[in-house]
mmCIF file of C-alpha atoms in Angstrom:
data_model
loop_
_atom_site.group_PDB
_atom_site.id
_atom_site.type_symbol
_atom_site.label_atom_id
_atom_site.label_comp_id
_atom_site.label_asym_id
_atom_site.label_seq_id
_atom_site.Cartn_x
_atom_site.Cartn_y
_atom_site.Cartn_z
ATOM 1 C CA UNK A 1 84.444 125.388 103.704
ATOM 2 C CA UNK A 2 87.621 125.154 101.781
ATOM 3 C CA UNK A 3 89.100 121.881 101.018
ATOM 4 C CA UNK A 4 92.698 121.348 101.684
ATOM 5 C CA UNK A 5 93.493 118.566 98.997
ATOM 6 C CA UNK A 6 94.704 120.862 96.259
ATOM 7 C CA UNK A 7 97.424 122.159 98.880
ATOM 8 C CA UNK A 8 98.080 117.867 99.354
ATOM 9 C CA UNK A 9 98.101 117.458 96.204
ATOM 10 C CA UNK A 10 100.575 120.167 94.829
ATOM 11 C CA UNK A 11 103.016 118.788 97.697
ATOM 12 C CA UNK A 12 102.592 115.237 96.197
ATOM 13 C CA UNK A 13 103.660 116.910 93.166
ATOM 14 C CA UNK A 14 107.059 117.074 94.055
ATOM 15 C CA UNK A 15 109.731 114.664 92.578
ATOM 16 C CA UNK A 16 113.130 115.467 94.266
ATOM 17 C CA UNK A 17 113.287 117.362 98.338
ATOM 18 C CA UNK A 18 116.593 118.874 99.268
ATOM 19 C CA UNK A 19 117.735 117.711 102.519
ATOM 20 C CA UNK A 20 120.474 119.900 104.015
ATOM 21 C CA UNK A 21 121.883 117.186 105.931
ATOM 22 C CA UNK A 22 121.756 114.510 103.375
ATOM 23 C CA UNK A 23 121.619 116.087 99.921
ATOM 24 C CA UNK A 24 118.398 114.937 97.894
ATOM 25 C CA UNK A 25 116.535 112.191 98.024
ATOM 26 C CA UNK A 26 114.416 111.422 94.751
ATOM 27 C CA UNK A 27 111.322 109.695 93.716
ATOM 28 C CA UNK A 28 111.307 105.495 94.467
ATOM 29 C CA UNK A 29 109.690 102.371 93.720
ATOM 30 C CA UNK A 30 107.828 100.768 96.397
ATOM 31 C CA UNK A 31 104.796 98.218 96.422
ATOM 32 C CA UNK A 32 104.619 98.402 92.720
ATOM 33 C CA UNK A 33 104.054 102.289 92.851
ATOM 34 C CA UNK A 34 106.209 105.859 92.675
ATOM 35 C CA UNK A 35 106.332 107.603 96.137
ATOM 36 C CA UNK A 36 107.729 111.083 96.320
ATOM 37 C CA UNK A 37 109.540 112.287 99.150
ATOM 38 C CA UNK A 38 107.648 113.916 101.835
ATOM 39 C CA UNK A 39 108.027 117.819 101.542
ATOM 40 C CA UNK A 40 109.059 118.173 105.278
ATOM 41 C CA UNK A 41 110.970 115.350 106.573
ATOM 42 C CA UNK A 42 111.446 116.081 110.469
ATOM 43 C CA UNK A 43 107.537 116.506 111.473
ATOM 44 C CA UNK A 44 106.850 116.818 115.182
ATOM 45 C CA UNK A 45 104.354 115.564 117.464
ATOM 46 C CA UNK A 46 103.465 118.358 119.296
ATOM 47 C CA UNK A 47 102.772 121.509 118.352
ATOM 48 C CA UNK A 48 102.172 124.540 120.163
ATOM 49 C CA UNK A 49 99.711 122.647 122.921
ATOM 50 C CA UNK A 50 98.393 120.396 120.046
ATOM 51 C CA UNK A 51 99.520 116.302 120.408
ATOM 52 C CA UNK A 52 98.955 113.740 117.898
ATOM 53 C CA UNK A 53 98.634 110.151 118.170
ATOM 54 C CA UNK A 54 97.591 107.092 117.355
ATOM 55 C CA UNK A 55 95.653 104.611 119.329
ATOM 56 C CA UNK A 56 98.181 101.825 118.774
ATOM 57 C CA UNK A 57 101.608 102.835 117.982
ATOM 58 C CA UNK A 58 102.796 98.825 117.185
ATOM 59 C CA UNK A 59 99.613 97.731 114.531
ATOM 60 C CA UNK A 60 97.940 94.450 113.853
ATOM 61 C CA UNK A 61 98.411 93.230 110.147
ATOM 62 C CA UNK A 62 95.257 91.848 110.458
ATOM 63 C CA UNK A 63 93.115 94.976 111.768
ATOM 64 C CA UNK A 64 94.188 97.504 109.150
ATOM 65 C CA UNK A 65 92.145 100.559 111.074
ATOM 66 C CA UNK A 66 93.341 103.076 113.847
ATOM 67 C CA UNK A 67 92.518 105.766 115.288
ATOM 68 C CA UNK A 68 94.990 109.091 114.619
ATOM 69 C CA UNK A 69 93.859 111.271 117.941
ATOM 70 C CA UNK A 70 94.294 115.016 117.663
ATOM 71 C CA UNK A 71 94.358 116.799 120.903
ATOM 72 C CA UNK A 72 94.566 120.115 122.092
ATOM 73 C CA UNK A 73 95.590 120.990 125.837
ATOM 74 C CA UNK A 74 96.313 124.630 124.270
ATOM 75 C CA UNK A 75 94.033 127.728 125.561
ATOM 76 C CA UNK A 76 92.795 128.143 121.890
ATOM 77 C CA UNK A 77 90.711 126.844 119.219
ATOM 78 C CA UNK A 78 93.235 125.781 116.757
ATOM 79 C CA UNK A 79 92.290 124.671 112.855
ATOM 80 C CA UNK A 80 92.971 121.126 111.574
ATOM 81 C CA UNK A 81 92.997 118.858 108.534
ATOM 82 C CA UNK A 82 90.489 116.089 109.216
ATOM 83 C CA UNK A 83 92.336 113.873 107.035
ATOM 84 C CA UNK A 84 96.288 112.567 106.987
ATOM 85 C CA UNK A 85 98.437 111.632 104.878
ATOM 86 C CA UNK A 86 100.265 107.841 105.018
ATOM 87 C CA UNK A 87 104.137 107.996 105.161
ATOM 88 C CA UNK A 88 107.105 105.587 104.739
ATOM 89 C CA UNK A 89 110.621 105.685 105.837
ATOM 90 C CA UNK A 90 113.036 104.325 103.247
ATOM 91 C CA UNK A 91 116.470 104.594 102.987
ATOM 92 C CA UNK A 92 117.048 107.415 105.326
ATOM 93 C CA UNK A 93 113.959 109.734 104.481
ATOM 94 C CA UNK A 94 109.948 109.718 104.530
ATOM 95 C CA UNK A 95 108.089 109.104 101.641
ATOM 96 C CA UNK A 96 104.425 109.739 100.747
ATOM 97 C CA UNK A 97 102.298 106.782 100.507
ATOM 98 C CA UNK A 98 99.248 107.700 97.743
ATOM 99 C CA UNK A 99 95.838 105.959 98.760
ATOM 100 C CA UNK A 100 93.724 104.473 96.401
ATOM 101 C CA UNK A 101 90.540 106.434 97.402
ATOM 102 C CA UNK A 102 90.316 110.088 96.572
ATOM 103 C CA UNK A 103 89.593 111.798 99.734
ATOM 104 C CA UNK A 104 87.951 115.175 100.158
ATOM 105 C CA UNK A 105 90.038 116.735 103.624
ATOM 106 C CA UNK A 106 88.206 119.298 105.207
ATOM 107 C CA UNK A 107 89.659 122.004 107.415
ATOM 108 C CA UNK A 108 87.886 122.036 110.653
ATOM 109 C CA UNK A 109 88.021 123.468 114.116
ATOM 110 C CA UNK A 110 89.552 122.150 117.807
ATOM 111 C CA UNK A 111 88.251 123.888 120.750
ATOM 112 C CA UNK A 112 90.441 124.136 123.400
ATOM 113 C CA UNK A 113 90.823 121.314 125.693
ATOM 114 C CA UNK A 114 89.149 119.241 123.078
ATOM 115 C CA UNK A 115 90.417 116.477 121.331
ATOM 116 C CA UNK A 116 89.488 114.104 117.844
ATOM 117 C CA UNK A 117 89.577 110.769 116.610
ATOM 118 C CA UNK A 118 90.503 110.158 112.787
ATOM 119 C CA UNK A 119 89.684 106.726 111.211
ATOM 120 C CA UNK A 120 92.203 105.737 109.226
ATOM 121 C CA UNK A 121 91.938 103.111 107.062
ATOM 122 C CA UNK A 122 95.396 101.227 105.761
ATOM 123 C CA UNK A 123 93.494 99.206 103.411
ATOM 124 C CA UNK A 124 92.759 102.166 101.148
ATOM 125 C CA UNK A 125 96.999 101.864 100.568
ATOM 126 C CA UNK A 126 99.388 99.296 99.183
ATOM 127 C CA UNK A 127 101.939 98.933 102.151
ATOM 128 C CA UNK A 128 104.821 96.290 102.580
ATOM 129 C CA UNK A 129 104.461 95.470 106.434
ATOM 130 C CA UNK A 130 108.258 94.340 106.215
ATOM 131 C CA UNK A 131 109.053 98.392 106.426
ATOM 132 C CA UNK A 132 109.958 100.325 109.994
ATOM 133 C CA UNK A 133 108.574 102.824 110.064
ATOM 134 C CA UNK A 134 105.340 104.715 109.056
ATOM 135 C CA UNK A 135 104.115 108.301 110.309
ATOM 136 C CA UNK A 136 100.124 109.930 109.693
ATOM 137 C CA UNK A 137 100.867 113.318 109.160
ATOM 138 C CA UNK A 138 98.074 116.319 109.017
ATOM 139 C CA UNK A 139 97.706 119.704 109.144
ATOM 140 C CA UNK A 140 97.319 122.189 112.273
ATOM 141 C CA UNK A 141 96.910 125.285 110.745
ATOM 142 C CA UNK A 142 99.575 125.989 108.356
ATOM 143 C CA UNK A 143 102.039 123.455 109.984
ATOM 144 C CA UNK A 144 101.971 120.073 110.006
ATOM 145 C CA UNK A 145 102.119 117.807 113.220
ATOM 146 C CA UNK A 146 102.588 113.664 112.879
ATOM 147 C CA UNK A 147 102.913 110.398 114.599
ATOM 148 C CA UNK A 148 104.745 107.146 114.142
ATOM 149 C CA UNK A 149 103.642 103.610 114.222
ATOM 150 C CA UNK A 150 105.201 100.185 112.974
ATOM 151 C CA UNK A 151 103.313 96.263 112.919
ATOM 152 C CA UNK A 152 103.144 94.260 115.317
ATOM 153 C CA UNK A 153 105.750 91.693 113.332
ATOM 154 C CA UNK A 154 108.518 94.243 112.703
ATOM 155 C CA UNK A 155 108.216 95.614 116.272
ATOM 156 C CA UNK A 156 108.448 92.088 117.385
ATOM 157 C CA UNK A 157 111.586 91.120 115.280
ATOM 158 C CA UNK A 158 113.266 94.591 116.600
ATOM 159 C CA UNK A 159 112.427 93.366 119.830
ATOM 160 C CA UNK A 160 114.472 89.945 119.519
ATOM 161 C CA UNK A 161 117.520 91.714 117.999
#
């Protein structure tokens, strides 16, 4: 079984992403660490009969696991990354979030009709729960599919506005 980590890690690589609708964006501080913009910025949900999501898309500080669900109403088995990668939206473009444990992603397969539950642990990743917006992004087949989430305390202060 071949790993797909070396293909994560040569994206992570990257130090500057051109955006056609905004230029570049380059490498930033944030949470005492370099992030690298994400090498696709607009990553959807679905994906030819594939949906990702995540069990709670407004998270609790204090519970720093969920669940990132990968289902597939399509007719066919369909390959998938059972790992994702933690991004952050600053200043008008994603940015990938490194964890702290080195993680071994497999590729595996969906069967039709079938669906998965990834545990994903936060804790493994120095976050600021004052930002927006964060998306798990993974891999079905050679495309990747993604879902956003925010905390419970942002979500509520959005809510007041």
């Amino acid at each position: 079984l071949r790993t797909a980590s070396a293909k994560l890690a040569r994206l992570r690589l990257r130090k500057v992403v051109p955006l056609p609708e905004s230029g570049m964006l380059e490498a930033k501080e944030y949470c005492g660490q370099t992030v690298y913009p994400a090498d696709q910025q607009e990553v959807p949900e679905t994906l030819d009969g594939v949906t990702a999501k995540v069990n709670c898309p407004v998270q609790d500080e204090e519970n720093p696991v969920l669940y990132l669900t990968i289902g597939n109403t399509g007719e066919e088995t369909v390959e998938y990354v059972d790992g994702c990668s933690l991004e952050v939206w600053l200043d008008g473009g994603w940015y990938v979030i490194a964890s702290a444990e080195e993680k071994v992603s497999r590729i595996q397969e969906l069967e039709a009709g079938m669906a998965v539950d990834e545990i994903v642990d936060l804790s493994g990743y120095e976050i600021d729960y004052g930002a927006q917006r964060y998306r798990l992004v993974t891999w079905i087949g050679t495309e990747k599919i993604g879902v956003e989430f925010t905390f419970a305390e942002v979500f509520s202060e959005i809510m007041e506005d």
